[in-house]
């Protein structure tokens, strides 16, 4: 019996939730859809996909999906705590939260260079997105729009990898190429 690829769910959840947050950051939607998907799809589903990656022996996928699933659940908890006035986080507090995630993402970006080009593009744009969000919190609000545009590209890159995993498997050949390793 062949196992399904848990990355397709993890990438779908990451991509969708990241995309919705950028729509919010650009002022196109409210926080409700982001919070809902942040808990369920970006959070819980990604978290579960990560534990499935562990069963498949994929340490990179295990770390990425469990960690970013926890990122989304944590961010949603911060928003809920702020909304209800419990353990409120300041703008600076959230900036340091994002800084910590930027540092983790830098480690994952280095690892992604040894997987394929599409993974490196996704983690490279994610790393830049966190950098721009950190700058938005500590330097200038102008970085928020730059971060949103970059992270839309990141979300679509994640979806491209998801689509490649599904379509290439169904076609039994490479329809959507992922590129070569950047570092061997």
PDB file of C-alpha atoms in Angstrom:
ATOM      1  CA  UNK A   1       0.000   0.000   0.000  1.00  0.00           C
ATOM      2  CA  UNK A   2       1.334   3.407  -0.986  1.00  0.00           C
ATOM      3  CA  UNK A   3       1.238   6.253   1.548  1.00  0.00           C
ATOM      4  CA  UNK A   4      -0.076   9.634   0.514  1.00  0.00           C
ATOM      5  CA  UNK A   5       2.300  12.577   0.573  1.00  0.00           C
ATOM      6  CA  UNK A   6       1.548  14.616   3.727  1.00  0.00           C
ATOM      7  CA  UNK A   7       3.379  17.612   2.263  1.00  0.00           C
ATOM      8  CA  UNK A   8       0.417  18.377   0.000  1.00  0.00           C
ATOM      9  CA  UNK A   9      -1.750  19.185   3.032  1.00  0.00           C
ATOM     10  CA  UNK A  10       1.024  21.054   4.828  1.00  0.00           C
ATOM     11  CA  UNK A  11       1.834  23.164   1.770  1.00  0.00           C
ATOM     12  CA  UNK A  12      -1.855  23.818   1.106  1.00  0.00           C
ATOM     13  CA  UNK A  13      -2.421  25.005   4.682  1.00  0.00           C
ATOM     14  CA  UNK A  14       0.737  27.103   4.758  1.00  0.00           C
ATOM     15  CA  UNK A  15       0.009  28.667   1.375  1.00  0.00           C
ATOM     16  CA  UNK A  16      -3.661  29.445   2.012  1.00  0.00           C
ATOM     17  CA  UNK A  17      -3.173  30.924   5.464  1.00  0.00           C
ATOM     18  CA  UNK A  18      -0.142  32.954   4.383  1.00  0.00           C
ATOM     19  CA  UNK A  19      -2.101  34.278   1.396  1.00  0.00           C
ATOM     20  CA  UNK A  20      -5.086  35.262   3.550  1.00  0.00           C
ATOM     21  CA  UNK A  21      -2.869  37.079   6.068  1.00  0.00           C
ATOM     22  CA  UNK A  22      -1.336  39.116   3.259  1.00  0.00           C
ATOM     23  CA  UNK A  23      -4.795  40.003   1.954  1.00  0.00           C
ATOM     24  CA  UNK A  24      -5.500  41.222   5.500  1.00  0.00           C
ATOM     25  CA  UNK A  25      -2.187  43.113   5.696  1.00  0.00           C
ATOM     26  CA  UNK A  26      -3.065  44.879   2.429  1.00  0.00           C
ATOM     27  CA  UNK A  27      -6.462  45.859   3.883  1.00  0.00           C
ATOM     28  CA  UNK A  28      -8.525  43.661   1.565  1.00  0.00           C
ATOM     29  CA  UNK A  29     -10.115  41.385   4.210  1.00  0.00           C
ATOM     30  CA  UNK A  30     -10.715  41.401   7.950  1.00  0.00           C
ATOM     31  CA  UNK A  31      -8.900  39.236  10.473  1.00  0.00           C
ATOM     32  CA  UNK A  32     -11.708  36.644  10.840  1.00  0.00           C
ATOM     33  CA  UNK A  33     -10.820  34.428   7.856  1.00  0.00           C
ATOM     34  CA  UNK A  34      -7.128  34.577   8.778  1.00  0.00           C
ATOM     35  CA  UNK A  35      -7.820  33.599  12.389  1.00  0.00           C
ATOM     36  CA  UNK A  36     -10.093  30.722  11.348  1.00  0.00           C
ATOM     37  CA  UNK A  37      -7.664  29.291   8.813  1.00  0.00           C
ATOM     38  CA  UNK A  38      -4.707  30.066  11.086  1.00  0.00           C
ATOM     39  CA  UNK A  39      -6.127  27.768  13.751  1.00  0.00           C
ATOM     40  CA  UNK A  40      -7.464  24.987  11.506  1.00  0.00           C
ATOM     41  CA  UNK A  41      -5.574  24.837   8.204  1.00  0.00           C
ATOM     42  CA  UNK A  42      -2.339  26.774   8.766  1.00  0.00           C
ATOM     43  CA  UNK A  43      -2.170  25.531  12.335  1.00  0.00           C
ATOM     44  CA  UNK A  44      -3.727  22.154  13.043  1.00  0.00           C
ATOM     45  CA  UNK A  45      -3.631  20.630   9.546  1.00  0.00           C
ATOM     46  CA  UNK A  46      -0.027  21.696   9.031  1.00  0.00           C
ATOM     47  CA  UNK A  47       0.844  20.342  12.481  1.00  0.00           C
ATOM     48  CA  UNK A  48      -0.687  16.954  11.608  1.00  0.00           C
ATOM     49  CA  UNK A  49       1.069  16.927   8.215  1.00  0.00           C
ATOM     50  CA  UNK A  50       4.350  17.480  10.041  1.00  0.00           C
ATOM     51  CA  UNK A  51       3.844  14.441  12.245  1.00  0.00           C
ATOM     52  CA  UNK A  52       3.004  12.427   9.134  1.00  0.00           C
ATOM     53  CA  UNK A  53       6.270  13.639   7.568  1.00  0.00           C
ATOM     54  CA  UNK A  54       8.057  12.290  10.639  1.00  0.00           C
ATOM     55  CA  UNK A  55       6.535   8.870   9.982  1.00  0.00           C
ATOM     56  CA  UNK A  56       7.813   9.105   6.396  1.00  0.00           C
ATOM     57  CA  UNK A  57      11.342   9.794   7.680  1.00  0.00           C
ATOM     58  CA  UNK A  58      11.442  13.388   6.424  1.00  0.00           C
ATOM     59  CA  UNK A  59      13.116  15.478   9.134  1.00  0.00           C
ATOM     60  CA  UNK A  60      12.941  18.702   7.095  1.00  0.00           C
ATOM     61  CA  UNK A  61       9.186  18.331   6.481  1.00  0.00           C
ATOM     62  CA  UNK A  62       8.664  17.258  10.095  1.00  0.00           C
ATOM     63  CA  UNK A  63      10.412  20.358  11.415  1.00  0.00           C
ATOM     64  CA  UNK A  64       8.866  22.759   8.897  1.00  0.00           C
ATOM     65  CA  UNK A  65       5.227  21.707   9.151  1.00  0.00           C
ATOM     66  CA  UNK A  66       5.103  21.162  12.914  1.00  0.00           C
ATOM     67  CA  UNK A  67       6.970  24.416  13.539  1.00  0.00           C
ATOM     68  CA  UNK A  68       4.990  26.610  11.150  1.00  0.00           C
ATOM     69  CA  UNK A  69       1.767  24.948  12.314  1.00  0.00           C
ATOM     70  CA  UNK A  70       2.782  26.023  15.824  1.00  0.00           C
ATOM     71  CA  UNK A  71       3.619  29.502  14.468  1.00  0.00           C
ATOM     72  CA  UNK A  72       0.067  29.907  13.166  1.00  0.00           C
ATOM     73  CA  UNK A  73      -1.543  28.575  16.332  1.00  0.00           C
ATOM     74  CA  UNK A  74       0.704  30.824  18.428  1.00  0.00           C
ATOM     75  CA  UNK A  75      -0.061  33.906  16.343  1.00  0.00           C
ATOM     76  CA  UNK A  76      -3.804  33.211  16.609  1.00  0.00           C
ATOM     77  CA  UNK A  77      -3.473  32.854  20.388  1.00  0.00           C
ATOM     78  CA  UNK A  78      -1.664  36.212  20.512  1.00  0.00           C
ATOM     79  CA  UNK A  79      -4.505  37.833  18.546  1.00  0.00           C
ATOM     80  CA  UNK A  80      -7.165  36.231  20.773  1.00  0.00           C
ATOM     81  CA  UNK A  81      -5.348  37.192  23.970  1.00  0.00           C
ATOM     82  CA  UNK A  82      -5.034  40.779  22.736  1.00  0.00           C
ATOM     83  CA  UNK A  83      -8.702  40.842  21.747  1.00  0.00           C
ATOM     84  CA  UNK A  84      -9.842  39.604  25.170  1.00  0.00           C
ATOM     85  CA  UNK A  85      -7.268  41.589  27.158  1.00  0.00           C
ATOM     86  CA  UNK A  86      -5.483  38.544  28.542  1.00  0.00           C
ATOM     87  CA  UNK A  87      -1.661  38.519  28.476  1.00  0.00           C
ATOM     88  CA  UNK A  88      -1.669  41.276  25.873  1.00  0.00           C
ATOM     89  CA  UNK A  89       1.269  41.537  23.450  1.00  0.00           C
ATOM     90  CA  UNK A  90       2.534  44.929  22.331  1.00  0.00           C
ATOM     91  CA  UNK A  91       3.611  45.803  18.782  1.00  0.00           C
ATOM     92  CA  UNK A  92       7.202  45.346  19.974  1.00  0.00           C
ATOM     93  CA  UNK A  93       6.389  41.962  21.540  1.00  0.00           C
ATOM     94  CA  UNK A  94       5.016  40.745  18.208  1.00  0.00           C
ATOM     95  CA  UNK A  95       8.108  42.143  16.497  1.00  0.00           C
ATOM     96  CA  UNK A  96      10.328  39.968  18.676  1.00  0.00           C
ATOM     97  CA  UNK A  97       8.034  36.977  18.016  1.00  0.00           C
ATOM     98  CA  UNK A  98       8.564  37.545  14.294  1.00  0.00           C
ATOM     99  CA  UNK A  99      12.315  38.025  14.787  1.00  0.00           C
ATOM    100  CA  UNK A 100      12.576  34.619  16.475  1.00  0.00           C
ATOM    101  CA  UNK A 101      10.664  33.042  13.576  1.00  0.00           C
ATOM    102  CA  UNK A 102      12.908  34.820  11.101  1.00  0.00           C
ATOM    103  CA  UNK A 103      15.950  33.210  12.737  1.00  0.00           C
ATOM    104  CA  UNK A 104      14.345  29.748  12.603  1.00  0.00           C
ATOM    105  CA  UNK A 105      13.427  30.375   8.965  1.00  0.00           C
ATOM    106  CA  UNK A 106      17.050  31.281   8.165  1.00  0.00           C
ATOM    107  CA  UNK A 107      18.085  27.785   9.332  1.00  0.00           C
ATOM    108  CA  UNK A 108      15.336  26.195   7.253  1.00  0.00           C
ATOM    109  CA  UNK A 109      16.325  28.297   4.224  1.00  0.00           C
ATOM    110  CA  UNK A 110      19.861  26.894   4.388  1.00  0.00           C
ATOM    111  CA  UNK A 111      18.386  23.375   4.484  1.00  0.00           C
ATOM    112  CA  UNK A 112      16.045  24.155   1.588  1.00  0.00           C
ATOM    113  CA  UNK A 113      19.027  24.837  -0.667  1.00  0.00           C
ATOM    114  CA  UNK A 114      19.754  21.092  -0.520  1.00  0.00           C
ATOM    115  CA  UNK A 115      16.237  20.038  -1.612  1.00  0.00           C
ATOM    116  CA  UNK A 116      15.266  21.781  -4.861  1.00  0.00           C
ATOM    117  CA  UNK A 117      14.874  25.246  -6.379  1.00  0.00           C
ATOM    118  CA  UNK A 118      11.155  25.536  -5.627  1.00  0.00           C
ATOM    119  CA  UNK A 119      11.787  24.839  -1.938  1.00  0.00           C
ATOM    120  CA  UNK A 120      14.603  27.402  -1.865  1.00  0.00           C
ATOM    121  CA  UNK A 121      12.363  30.020  -3.506  1.00  0.00           C
ATOM    122  CA  UNK A 122       9.606  29.352  -0.965  1.00  0.00           C
ATOM    123  CA  UNK A 123      11.929  29.557   2.034  1.00  0.00           C
ATOM    124  CA  UNK A 124      13.880  32.474   0.566  1.00  0.00           C
ATOM    125  CA  UNK A 125      10.723  34.540   0.128  1.00  0.00           C
ATOM    126  CA  UNK A 126       9.530  33.449   3.583  1.00  0.00           C
ATOM    127  CA  UNK A 127      12.817  34.597   5.115  1.00  0.00           C
ATOM    128  CA  UNK A 128      12.556  37.955   3.331  1.00  0.00           C
ATOM    129  CA  UNK A 129       8.916  38.231   4.415  1.00  0.00           C
ATOM    130  CA  UNK A 130       9.847  37.784   8.065  1.00  0.00           C
ATOM    131  CA  UNK A 131      12.664  40.311   7.648  1.00  0.00           C
ATOM    132  CA  UNK A 132      10.253  42.873   6.177  1.00  0.00           C
ATOM    133  CA  UNK A 133       7.727  42.210   8.974  1.00  0.00           C
ATOM    134  CA  UNK A 134      10.444  42.667  11.607  1.00  0.00           C
ATOM    135  CA  UNK A 135      11.422  45.943   9.919  1.00  0.00           C
ATOM    136  CA  UNK A 136       7.752  46.943   9.889  1.00  0.00           C
ATOM    137  CA  UNK A 137       7.600  46.423  13.664  1.00  0.00           C
ATOM    138  CA  UNK A 138      10.885  48.149  14.526  1.00  0.00           C
ATOM    139  CA  UNK A 139      11.687  50.615  11.706  1.00  0.00           C
ATOM    140  CA  UNK A 140       8.742  51.741   9.560  1.00  0.00           C
ATOM    141  CA  UNK A 141       5.144  50.694   8.834  1.00  0.00           C
ATOM    142  CA  UNK A 142       5.996  51.053   5.124  1.00  0.00           C
ATOM    143  CA  UNK A 143       7.607  47.616   5.206  1.00  0.00           C
ATOM    144  CA  UNK A 144       4.192  45.976   5.775  1.00  0.00           C
ATOM    145  CA  UNK A 145       3.159  46.325   2.124  1.00  0.00           C
ATOM    146  CA  UNK A 146       6.558  45.103   0.902  1.00  0.00           C
ATOM    147  CA  UNK A 147       6.232  42.089   3.220  1.00  0.00           C
ATOM    148  CA  UNK A 148       2.718  41.380   1.962  1.00  0.00           C
ATOM    149  CA  UNK A 149       3.768  41.350  -1.689  1.00  0.00           C
ATOM    150  CA  UNK A 150       6.771  39.134  -0.946  1.00  0.00           C
ATOM    151  CA  UNK A 151       4.691  36.738   1.147  1.00  0.00           C
ATOM    152  CA  UNK A 152       2.029  36.438  -1.569  1.00  0.00           C
ATOM    153  CA  UNK A 153       4.844  35.165  -3.802  1.00  0.00           C
ATOM    154  CA  UNK A 154       5.875  32.814  -0.975  1.00  0.00           C
ATOM    155  CA  UNK A 155       2.325  31.464  -0.604  1.00  0.00           C
ATOM    156  CA  UNK A 156       1.999  30.884  -4.341  1.00  0.00           C
ATOM    157  CA  UNK A 157       5.409  29.167  -4.363  1.00  0.00           C
ATOM    158  CA  UNK A 158       4.197  26.783  -1.658  1.00  0.00           C
ATOM    159  CA  UNK A 159       1.076  26.072  -3.704  1.00  0.00           C
ATOM    160  CA  UNK A 160       3.231  25.433  -6.766  1.00  0.00           C
ATOM    161  CA  UNK A 161       5.088  22.711  -4.819  1.00  0.00           C
ATOM    162  CA  UNK A 162       1.747  21.304  -3.646  1.00  0.00           C
ATOM    163  CA  UNK A 163       0.439  21.272  -7.215  1.00  0.00           C
ATOM    164  CA  UNK A 164       3.647  19.636  -8.452  1.00  0.00           C
ATOM    165  CA  UNK A 165       3.390  16.873  -5.852  1.00  0.00           C
ATOM    166  CA  UNK A 166      -0.220  16.128  -6.802  1.00  0.00           C
ATOM    167  CA  UNK A 167      -0.081  16.577 -10.579  1.00  0.00           C
ATOM    168  CA  UNK A 168       3.290  14.879 -11.083  1.00  0.00           C
ATOM    169  CA  UNK A 169       2.103  11.855  -9.108  1.00  0.00           C
ATOM    170  CA  UNK A 170      -1.190  11.636 -10.999  1.00  0.00           C
ATOM    171  CA  UNK A 171       0.517  12.054 -14.391  1.00  0.00           C
ATOM    172  CA  UNK A 172       3.227   9.562 -13.407  1.00  0.00           C
ATOM    173  CA  UNK A 173       5.775  11.978 -14.849  1.00  0.00           C
ATOM    174  CA  UNK A 174       7.153  15.469 -14.233  1.00  0.00           C
ATOM    175  CA  UNK A 175       4.608  18.000 -15.437  1.00  0.00           C
ATOM    176  CA  UNK A 176       5.570  20.755 -12.994  1.00  0.00           C
ATOM    177  CA  UNK A 177       9.347  20.734 -12.421  1.00  0.00           C
ATOM    178  CA  UNK A 178      10.752  21.643  -9.026  1.00  0.00           C
ATOM    179  CA  UNK A 179      14.306  22.378 -10.134  1.00  0.00           C
ATOM    180  CA  UNK A 180      17.643  21.111  -8.952  1.00  0.00           C
ATOM    181  CA  UNK A 181      19.359  21.357  -5.600  1.00  0.00           C
ATOM    182  CA  UNK A 182      21.156  24.653  -5.283  1.00  0.00           C
ATOM    183  CA  UNK A 183      23.744  23.198  -2.891  1.00  0.00           C
ATOM    184  CA  UNK A 184      24.783  19.573  -3.214  1.00  0.00           C
TER     185      UNK A 184
END
